[in-house]
Structure formats: C-alpha cells, structure tokens
Amino acid sequence: MDIKALVSQMTLEEKAGLCSGADFWHTKAVERLGVPASMVSDGPHGLRKQDDKVDHLGVNDSIRAVCFPAACATAASFDRAMVTRMGEAIGDACQHERLSVVLGPAVNIKRSPLCGRNFEYFSEDPYLAGEMAASFIHGVQSRNVGTSIKHFAANSQEHRRMSSSAEIDERTLREIYLPAFETAVKREQPWTVMCSYNRLNGVFASEHPWLLTELLRKEWGFEGYVMSDWGAVADRVAGLKAGLDLEMPSSGGYNDRKIVEAVQNGTLDEAVVDRAAERILNIVFRYTGHAKPDTPWDKEAQHALAADIAAECMVLLKNEGGILPLRKEDEIAFIGEFAEKPRFQGGGSSHINCFKTTSALEAAQGLHIRYARGYDAAKDMASDEMIAEAVEAARAAKVAVVFAGLPDVYESESYDRSHMRMPDCQNRLIEAVAAANPNTVVVLHNGSPVEMPWIDSVKGVLEAYLGGQAVGTATVRVLFGDMNPCGRLPESFPKKLSDNPSYLFYGGEGNVAEYREGIFVGYRYYDRKETELLFPFGFGLSYTDFCFFDLHLSAAEISDREALTATVKVKNTGSRPGKTVVQLYVGDKESSVFRPVRELKGFEKVELQPGEEKEVSFTLDKRAFAYWNTQLHDWHVETGEFAIEVGYSSRDIAETAVVKVNSTVRVPRHYDINSIFMDILDDPRGREIIAPLLKVMQEGFSQGQSEQSDAANEAITDAMNLAMLRYMPLRTLLSFAGEKADPAALEAILKQLNED
Ligand code: BGC
C-alpha cells in the first residue's frame, strides 16, 4: 500500500480529521478512499472493549474478557518469557475482537507507594520495567496487533495528573523515568506510544517537541504513531507540530477545524498534517493487512493461563518455621472477605469485566477449610461479631490464613493514596486472629507496598499483588505447595511512608511536582541511605533453598566499548523443585558524581530440581556501567573499578567480582583562572601541565611558613598544605606565591591546559 499516494489524494479536512478519533475508541474512516476505521481498547492486562456506553475510567460495562495479573504482579515474576506468553494471549483476544491496538503496557516508575495507579505499573526500577514492557510488547505484536506503551512520560502520580508538571532534571529523566520506554521502543517498536496527561518541566507531554520528536523519533527511532491519553490535548496545533499524531478521543471536530485553520492562515505547514496522517494510516493498514478475526479466543484456556501466571508472580515474604506450605489434611481457617471475593485488579480504565473469577475459597474446595468473612471490604469495617467469628475459626484450625489488603477505593486510577496503611479493621482482625492462633499466615492483595504493623505476630506472609481473575487458584496452589513460590519484589517495602525518598515532596505544590530526590528512587535511595526496610527490592522466599556461587568475569579490565560476560552457578540445595531469580547488580566503586550503591543490570529466572546446578551468564555493555553525563548529554563511563554483584535481593549479595572499565571518551574540560587546583590535579594530563605552577605555589607557602614560629610550623604539615591548596583557584598564585608568581606563566599554562 502506497500510504503517501493515498494521503496525497485526501483533502485537508480529511487529513485533519484523521488526526483525532471518530469517537471514544475508533480512528476515522475515509470511505471514498477505502480507509477503514480501526479500534483501540484498554489494556493493559486484558481487554476492556466497550461496545456500547463508553468512558475512560472503567465505569460502564465492557465485553466479558479475561483479566490477567496486573503489572505490579507480573513484574514480580521476573520472567520475560511468561510475560510474552501473556502478551500473546492478549494479542489473540485482540485479533478475535477486531482490535488494532491494545492500550498498554504502562511503564511509569513506582516512585512513591502513594501513586493510585501503582498497580498498573511494573516497578521502581527502570531496567526491570523496560524488560517487562519489551517482553509484553513482543508477545502482543507477534499476533500482528499493536501496543501503546504509556504514559509517556513521567506520570508517576495521579494527583493533579492533568495539570501538574513533573519537574525532573536531565540526568534523573534519563536514568530513571525514560529507560523503560527507551528499551521497549528500541527493541520492540511498539506500534503506538501514548503521551501522558501531565506536563514535563512545564510543557504538556501532548505538545512536547523534545519528548515526542527529538527523543522518541530522532534519538530512539520510533516509527509508529503517538496518540494522546484520553483528553490530554491542550493546544492541538502545538501538539501536532510537536509530534502528537492522533488525538483521543474525538474532540467533536473542534480541534480538527483548528488544524485546518492553522494551515489556511499559514501557521501550520500542511506537511505536518500529512506526516501525522501517514503515520496513523501506516498502522491502520498494518493491522487490517493482518486482521484475523477468526482467531479463536478460548477464554477458559486463558483463564487457566491467568492462574499459571498468577502463581509465578506470588512473593513469599515470610515463612517462619516453615509454616508454609500447608498440609492438605489439616483443618485450615480462611479468614477475610478477599478469600471469597479476591481483589485482583485495580479501578479505572484497566478495569476488566471478567467472564469468570476463581476465589481461594472456590479453589480450595475438597480441602478442610472453614471460612469466616472477617471484614466488609466495601464498607471498610469489621464488626465485633465478625472478629469474634474469625477468632473462633482461627482457634479451631491448625493454621489461620487471613486474606487481606487494600479495598478498591484505596487505590485506583485518577487519585492517589493518602497513606500507606492497610484498613484499620483489617489490621485489627489480623492481630486478633494471630493472638488466637500463633500459626497465622497473611495473604495480601494490593498494588503497592503497605505497612505491616502485625508482621512480628504472624508466621507467614504471601504477597499475591493484584493477581487477575484466577488469583484464587494460584494462591491455593502456592499455599498448599502444589506450586513453589518464585516471585521477587519488584519494589522495596519501606517500614513506613516517611522512609520513602519522595516523602517530603511527593505530589508537589499546586501544579509543580519537583522530583527532588533525583535518581535516588526506591532501592537506589534505601541502599545508599542504609534504611532498614520491611522487605528489600528483589526479595522473595521459596520452599527450597538456592545457592549462587563461582562468579566469573570474562575479563578483569575492559574498555567501555567492550562487553563483559559474567557467569555464575546456581544450585538448588533444598529438597523441592523450584525457581529462583538470579539478580545482577553493578556499582561504581568510586565516582565523581553521586551514584547508587548498586543498580540492577541483569536477571534470569532459573528452574532447578533438587540438587541440580546450572550456569547463568549475563552480558554487560557500556550502558550497564554508565551514568548520564549532563555535560556530554550522553551516557558516560568513568574510568575505574566497578563491583559486579550477584544476589538474592538488593540487600543480600551472594558473590562480588571487580572489573576495571576504561573510558574511551574524554569529557572536555575548560579551565580558567577560577579553576581550582584539585580539579586540574584530578586530570592526569592536567597534573603534568600544572606541576611547575604547583611547585611555585608550594614554595611560596613554605616560605611564608618558615617565617612563622616553630610551633606554627609543626602544626601545619606538608600534607595539610597541599590539602588547603587543592581548593584554591589558580588566580591565588598571584596573591600567595610571592615574588615567584609570574602572570605570564599562568596564562601560558592555562592556554596549554585548554588545548585539546
Ligand atoms: C488512562 C489511559 C487509558 C485511557 C483510555 C485514560 O484515563 O490514563 O491509561 O488507556 O484513559 O481508557
């Protein structure tokens, strides 16, 4: 199909019209030229396809579909292949339902536990988020259906999401808030990108030329179309110029007319409209060219897949005395409404109308379970009778399992949480049950961290996150040992909200949200600050034991143009088959810029039989060692030693090796009379050039010194002399070096220093 030729046959009005939706979910058709409409739909963890009444907040009904685990859960799997399988299933459903694009994945960084939409996001770590996003996109797009990676960019709070400006410095953007998008775009070419509602450093994402064009297209090579989040368009013409191709949903023709007027009055080049129309049509025809509405959508099979996936995502956080797995012959109490009606998805645009759900209570049929409701999640209360009934059930049981977490209203799209606590009634229930039966286990359903005031009173905690419609099956499998838990936390669990690095400024003042903690997000902060945590990033237990050993590097020294291979052995030293996640972190041992202690740069999920051993290898390239240099406006590796750490979590490192990386890039330096000696001495070339000057300066110093009393001389050693001198600007030569100071020599040396 010659898209350019097609666009050339369109009127200006038709082209402008193509740049906004026909309605809530469709692009426009141009019937006279055979351009079909195409439908997009939420996303991300299943389909929210609305046939009838439409909205973007999940209020009205959508077709019956399959709700897979939300991103908060799938990230905990640390399993790329599995996330790809989930994407394939969703891609099949899209084909069946004639959807050209599914609106996801959502990859914003979990900066604070408070973000209402954290459940839809993968992680506090950009590398993990990027790997998961790319794997998901790979799966969906293998079915010739598009994805829309969102929300581009820096939409890490719901508070004032449509007006607030995320104020983020260049390095933090590059290292924390952009890489997940970058990885996905460069590796998988999502068919579309959805810009976010918020402003970024003062400019709406929907009209941000640097974000939508310079970075996304010119630097990363994005080829698809950019669509707006629903209602994110402020100035349509500015948006079009900046690179926003499709406005969603329809603006009733209002903004289309603005585009036409702008072309007619000469403020907008028609070529810009052509470009957007071409990009949109490329994708429309890419879909129609491969549409396969006869693709079967086997919902029962996908429900089974959703259960398998949910089981891979569960994170066992505590298992004192091996309380889990439970024995099937024992009397067990299931307490808490979530055992009967699990919370498995979040509120808002991702809310799926499930064709069926399986609760833990249903999944445990045939076992010896006694159920007590414990609390009313919707009313957020537990009556004395409910607690009494729960306590009685707990007393009568061998083990009491409390199903707890956050009710729907606590976390949702469109608003943030105001604290990190679980409902008081649930905390009370857990304490009461644990007092009645010391063998108490808590299963949690939540999209991001919660405080656990009862942690020392219970023996077990299983983090199920929002595990999708089959979460009950998965939970029972893990509780009773049919599945060995293998999830790892994709985020740190602080003890209390005020430990979180964004605590002091989260949400911002009015419409200005300054991301003042900079790159120190999640474990990057906690590890550097040595904060005591409830559970660290990457943490998760198993019913078996694993050992990581024999870490080897392919070289002791490399240049930043070479790759390094790290290999490590993993052994299942316990008595059950299981999976573990080998995590590789890199830390710059010495740096001239502030850097985290360690950053995740590789992970691999490995399955092992008891006694089995495998070797895992990781390839690390320049990016694994680099930070974003704001002078070069590029990734840069400082020459020096780096720690390569392999661990069970960011706080439990099993093996460390050291590699020296030599930079091949010299950061240009410019010196003037105000440059201080220290900065010049730190540069090997500078050290050589400045040596004569330093000598004169030191002599000047010691001469002054010899005129002093003996006591003063003893007090000031040569080392102190040099230490003081290091902070002095070159110009002080004239003040302190006495007669030997030669302005001409200083000028000559400066000239030499600045010669490349
Ligand atoms: C959300 C998007 C969603 C869109 C369409 C917006 O409110 O932010 O994530 O895809 O609605 O429902």
mmCIF file with all atom_site columns, N, CA and C in Angstrom, residues 692-706 721 725 736-738 740:
data_model
loop_
_atom_site.group_PDB
_atom_site.id
_atom_site.type_symbol
_atom_site.label_atom_id
_atom_site.label_alt_id
_atom_site.label_comp_id
_atom_site.label_asym_id
_atom_site.label_entity_id
_atom_site.label_seq_id
_atom_site.pdbx_PDB_ins_code
_atom_site.Cartn_x
_atom_site.Cartn_y
_atom_site.Cartn_z
_atom_site.occupancy
_atom_site.B_iso_or_equiv
_atom_site.pdbx_formal_charge
_atom_site.auth_seq_id
_atom_site.auth_comp_id
_atom_site.auth_asym_id
_atom_site.auth_atom_id
_atom_site.pdbx_PDB_model_num
ATOM 1  N N  . PRO A 1 692 ? 54.724 22.611 37.411 1.00 0.00 ? 692 PRO A N  1
ATOM 2  C CA . PRO A 1 692 ? 55.605 23.733 37.764 1.00 0.00 ? 692 PRO A CA 1
ATOM 3  C C  . PRO A 1 692 ? 54.894 24.812 38.594 1.00 0.00 ? 692 PRO A C  1
ATOM 4  N N  . LEU A 1 693 ? 53.638 25.044 38.255 1.00 0.00 ? 693 LEU A N  1
ATOM 5  C CA . LEU A 1 693 ? 52.860 26.062 38.950 1.00 0.00 ? 693 LEU A CA 1
ATOM 6  C C  . LEU A 1 693 ? 52.642 25.669 40.409 1.00 0.00 ? 693 LEU A C  1
ATOM 7  N N  . LEU A 1 694 ? 52.371 24.389 40.564 1.00 0.00 ? 694 LEU A N  1
ATOM 8  C CA . LEU A 1 694 ? 52.112 23.857 41.900 1.00 0.00 ? 694 LEU A CA 1
ATOM 9  C C  . LEU A 1 694 ? 53.351 24.020 42.771 1.00 0.00 ? 694 LEU A C  1
ATOM 10 N N  . LYS A 1 695 ? 54.506 23.780 42.127 1.00 0.00 ? 695 LYS A N  1
ATOM 11 C CA . LYS A 1 695 ? 55.769 23.874 42.849 1.00 0.00 ? 695 LYS A CA 1
ATOM 12 C C  . LYS A 1 695 ? 55.956 25.301 43.378 1.00 0.00 ? 695 LYS A C  1
ATOM 13 N N  . VAL A 1 696 ? 55.750 26.261 42.482 1.00 0.00 ? 696 VAL A N  1
ATOM 14 C CA . VAL A 1 696 ? 55.907 27.667 42.870 1.00 0.00 ? 696 VAL A CA 1
ATOM 15 C C  . VAL A 1 696 ? 54.976 28.004 44.026 1.00 0.00 ? 696 VAL A C  1
ATOM 16 N N  . MET A 1 697 ? 53.759 27.533 43.905 1.00 0.00 ? 697 MET A N  1
ATOM 17 C CA . MET A 1 697 ? 52.742 27.807 44.914 1.00 0.00 ? 697 MET A CA 1
ATOM 18 C C  . MET A 1 697 ? 53.159 27.212 46.259 1.00 0.00 ? 697 MET A C  1
ATOM 19 N N  . GLN A 1 698 ? 53.635 25.959 46.212 1.00 0.00 ? 698 GLN A N  1
ATOM 20 C CA . GLN A 1 698 ? 54.008 25.288 47.459 1.00 0.00 ? 698 GLN A CA 1
ATOM 21 C C  . GLN A 1 698 ? 55.224 25.954 48.095 1.00 0.00 ? 698 GLN A C  1
ATOM 22 N N  . GLU A 1 699 ? 56.161 26.370 47.214 1.00 0.00 ? 699 GLU A N  1
ATOM 23 C CA . GLU A 1 699 ? 57.346 27.054 47.739 1.00 0.00 ? 699 GLU A CA 1
ATOM 24 C C  . GLU A 1 699 ? 56.939 28.357 48.418 1.00 0.00 ? 699 GLU A C  1
ATOM 25 N N  . GLY A 1 700 ? 56.034 29.057 47.752 1.00 0.00 ? 700 GLY A N  1
ATOM 26 C CA . GLY A 1 700 ? 55.524 30.310 48.314 1.00 0.00 ? 700 GLY A CA 1
ATOM 27 C C  . GLY A 1 700 ? 54.939 30.072 49.694 1.00 0.00 ? 700 GLY A C  1
ATOM 28 N N  . PHE A 1 701 ? 54.208 28.976 49.790 1.00 0.00 ? 701 PHE A N  1
ATOM 29 C CA . PHE A 1 701 ? 53.574 28.601 51.048 1.00 0.00 ? 701 PHE A CA 1
ATOM 30 C C  . PHE A 1 701 ? 54.611 28.331 52.125 1.00 0.00 ? 701 PHE A C  1
ATOM 31 N N  . SER A 1 702 ? 55.599 27.468 51.757 1.00 0.00 ? 702 SER A N  1
ATOM 32 C CA . SER A 1 702 ? 56.544 27.053 52.795 1.00 0.00 ? 702 SER A CA 1
ATOM 33 C C  . SER A 1 702 ? 57.452 28.211 53.199 1.00 0.00 ? 702 SER A C  1
ATOM 34 N N  . GLN A 1 703 ? 57.661 29.125 52.246 1.00 0.00 ? 703 GLN A N  1
ATOM 35 C CA . GLN A 1 703 ? 58.458 30.290 52.610 1.00 0.00 ? 703 GLN A CA 1
ATOM 36 C C  . GLN A 1 703 ? 57.741 31.083 53.699 1.00 0.00 ? 703 GLN A C  1
ATOM 37 N N  . GLY A 1 704 ? 56.448 31.322 53.444 1.00 0.00 ? 704 GLY A N  1
ATOM 38 C CA . GLY A 1 704 ? 55.635 32.011 54.449 1.00 0.00 ? 704 GLY A CA 1
ATOM 39 C C  . GLY A 1 704 ? 55.714 31.283 55.768 1.00 0.00 ? 704 GLY A C  1
ATOM 40 N N  . GLN A 1 705 ? 55.735 29.975 55.632 1.00 0.00 ? 705 GLN A N  1
ATOM 41 C CA . GLN A 1 705 ? 55.727 29.147 56.832 1.00 0.00 ? 705 GLN A CA 1
ATOM 42 C C  . GLN A 1 705 ? 57.017 29.291 57.637 1.00 0.00 ? 705 GLN A C  1
ATOM 43 N N  . SER A 1 706 ? 58.167 29.334 56.922 1.00 0.00 ? 706 SER A N  1
ATOM 44 C CA . SER A 1 706 ? 59.450 29.377 57.623 1.00 0.00 ? 706 SER A CA 1
ATOM 45 C C  . SER A 1 706 ? 59.601 30.668 58.425 1.00 0.00 ? 706 SER A C  1
ATOM 46 N N  . ASN A 1 721 ? 49.207 21.453 53.955 1.00 0.00 ? 721 ASN A N  1
ATOM 47 C CA . ASN A 1 721 ? 49.491 22.477 52.967 1.00 0.00 ? 721 ASN A CA 1
ATOM 48 C C  . ASN A 1 721 ? 48.821 22.169 51.629 1.00 0.00 ? 721 ASN A C  1
ATOM 49 N N  . LEU A 1 725 ? 45.646 23.820 49.662 1.00 0.00 ? 725 LEU A N  1
ATOM 50 C CA . LEU A 1 725 ? 45.894 24.367 48.336 1.00 0.00 ? 725 LEU A CA 1
ATOM 51 C C  . LEU A 1 725 ? 44.922 23.816 47.281 1.00 0.00 ? 725 LEU A C  1
ATOM 52 N N  . PHE A 1 736 ? 49.441 34.526 46.666 1.00 0.00 ? 736 PHE A N  1
ATOM 53 C CA . PHE A 1 736 ? 50.149 33.779 47.705 1.00 0.00 ? 736 PHE A CA 1
ATOM 54 C C  . PHE A 1 736 ? 51.560 33.307 47.350 1.00 0.00 ? 736 PHE A C  1
ATOM 55 N N  . ALA A 1 737 ? 51.946 33.345 46.066 1.00 0.00 ? 737 ALA A N  1
ATOM 56 C CA . ALA A 1 737 ? 53.241 32.766 45.725 1.00 0.00 ? 737 ALA A CA 1
ATOM 57 C C  . ALA A 1 737 ? 54.372 33.785 45.803 1.00 0.00 ? 737 ALA A C  1
ATOM 58 N N  . GLY A 1 738 ? 54.049 34.948 46.256 1.00 0.00 ? 738 GLY A N  1
ATOM 59 C CA . GLY A 1 738 ? 55.085 35.948 46.463 1.00 0.00 ? 738 GLY A CA 1
ATOM 60 C C  . GLY A 1 738 ? 55.728 36.385 45.167 1.00 0.00 ? 738 GLY A C  1
ATOM 61 N N  . LYS A 1 740 ? 57.736 34.943 43.233 1.00 0.00 ? 740 LYS A N  1
ATOM 62 C CA . LYS A 1 740 ? 57.895 33.962 42.156 1.00 0.00 ? 740 LYS A CA 1
ATOM 63 C C  . LYS A 1 740 ? 56.681 33.885 41.234 1.00 0.00 ? 740 LYS A C  1
#
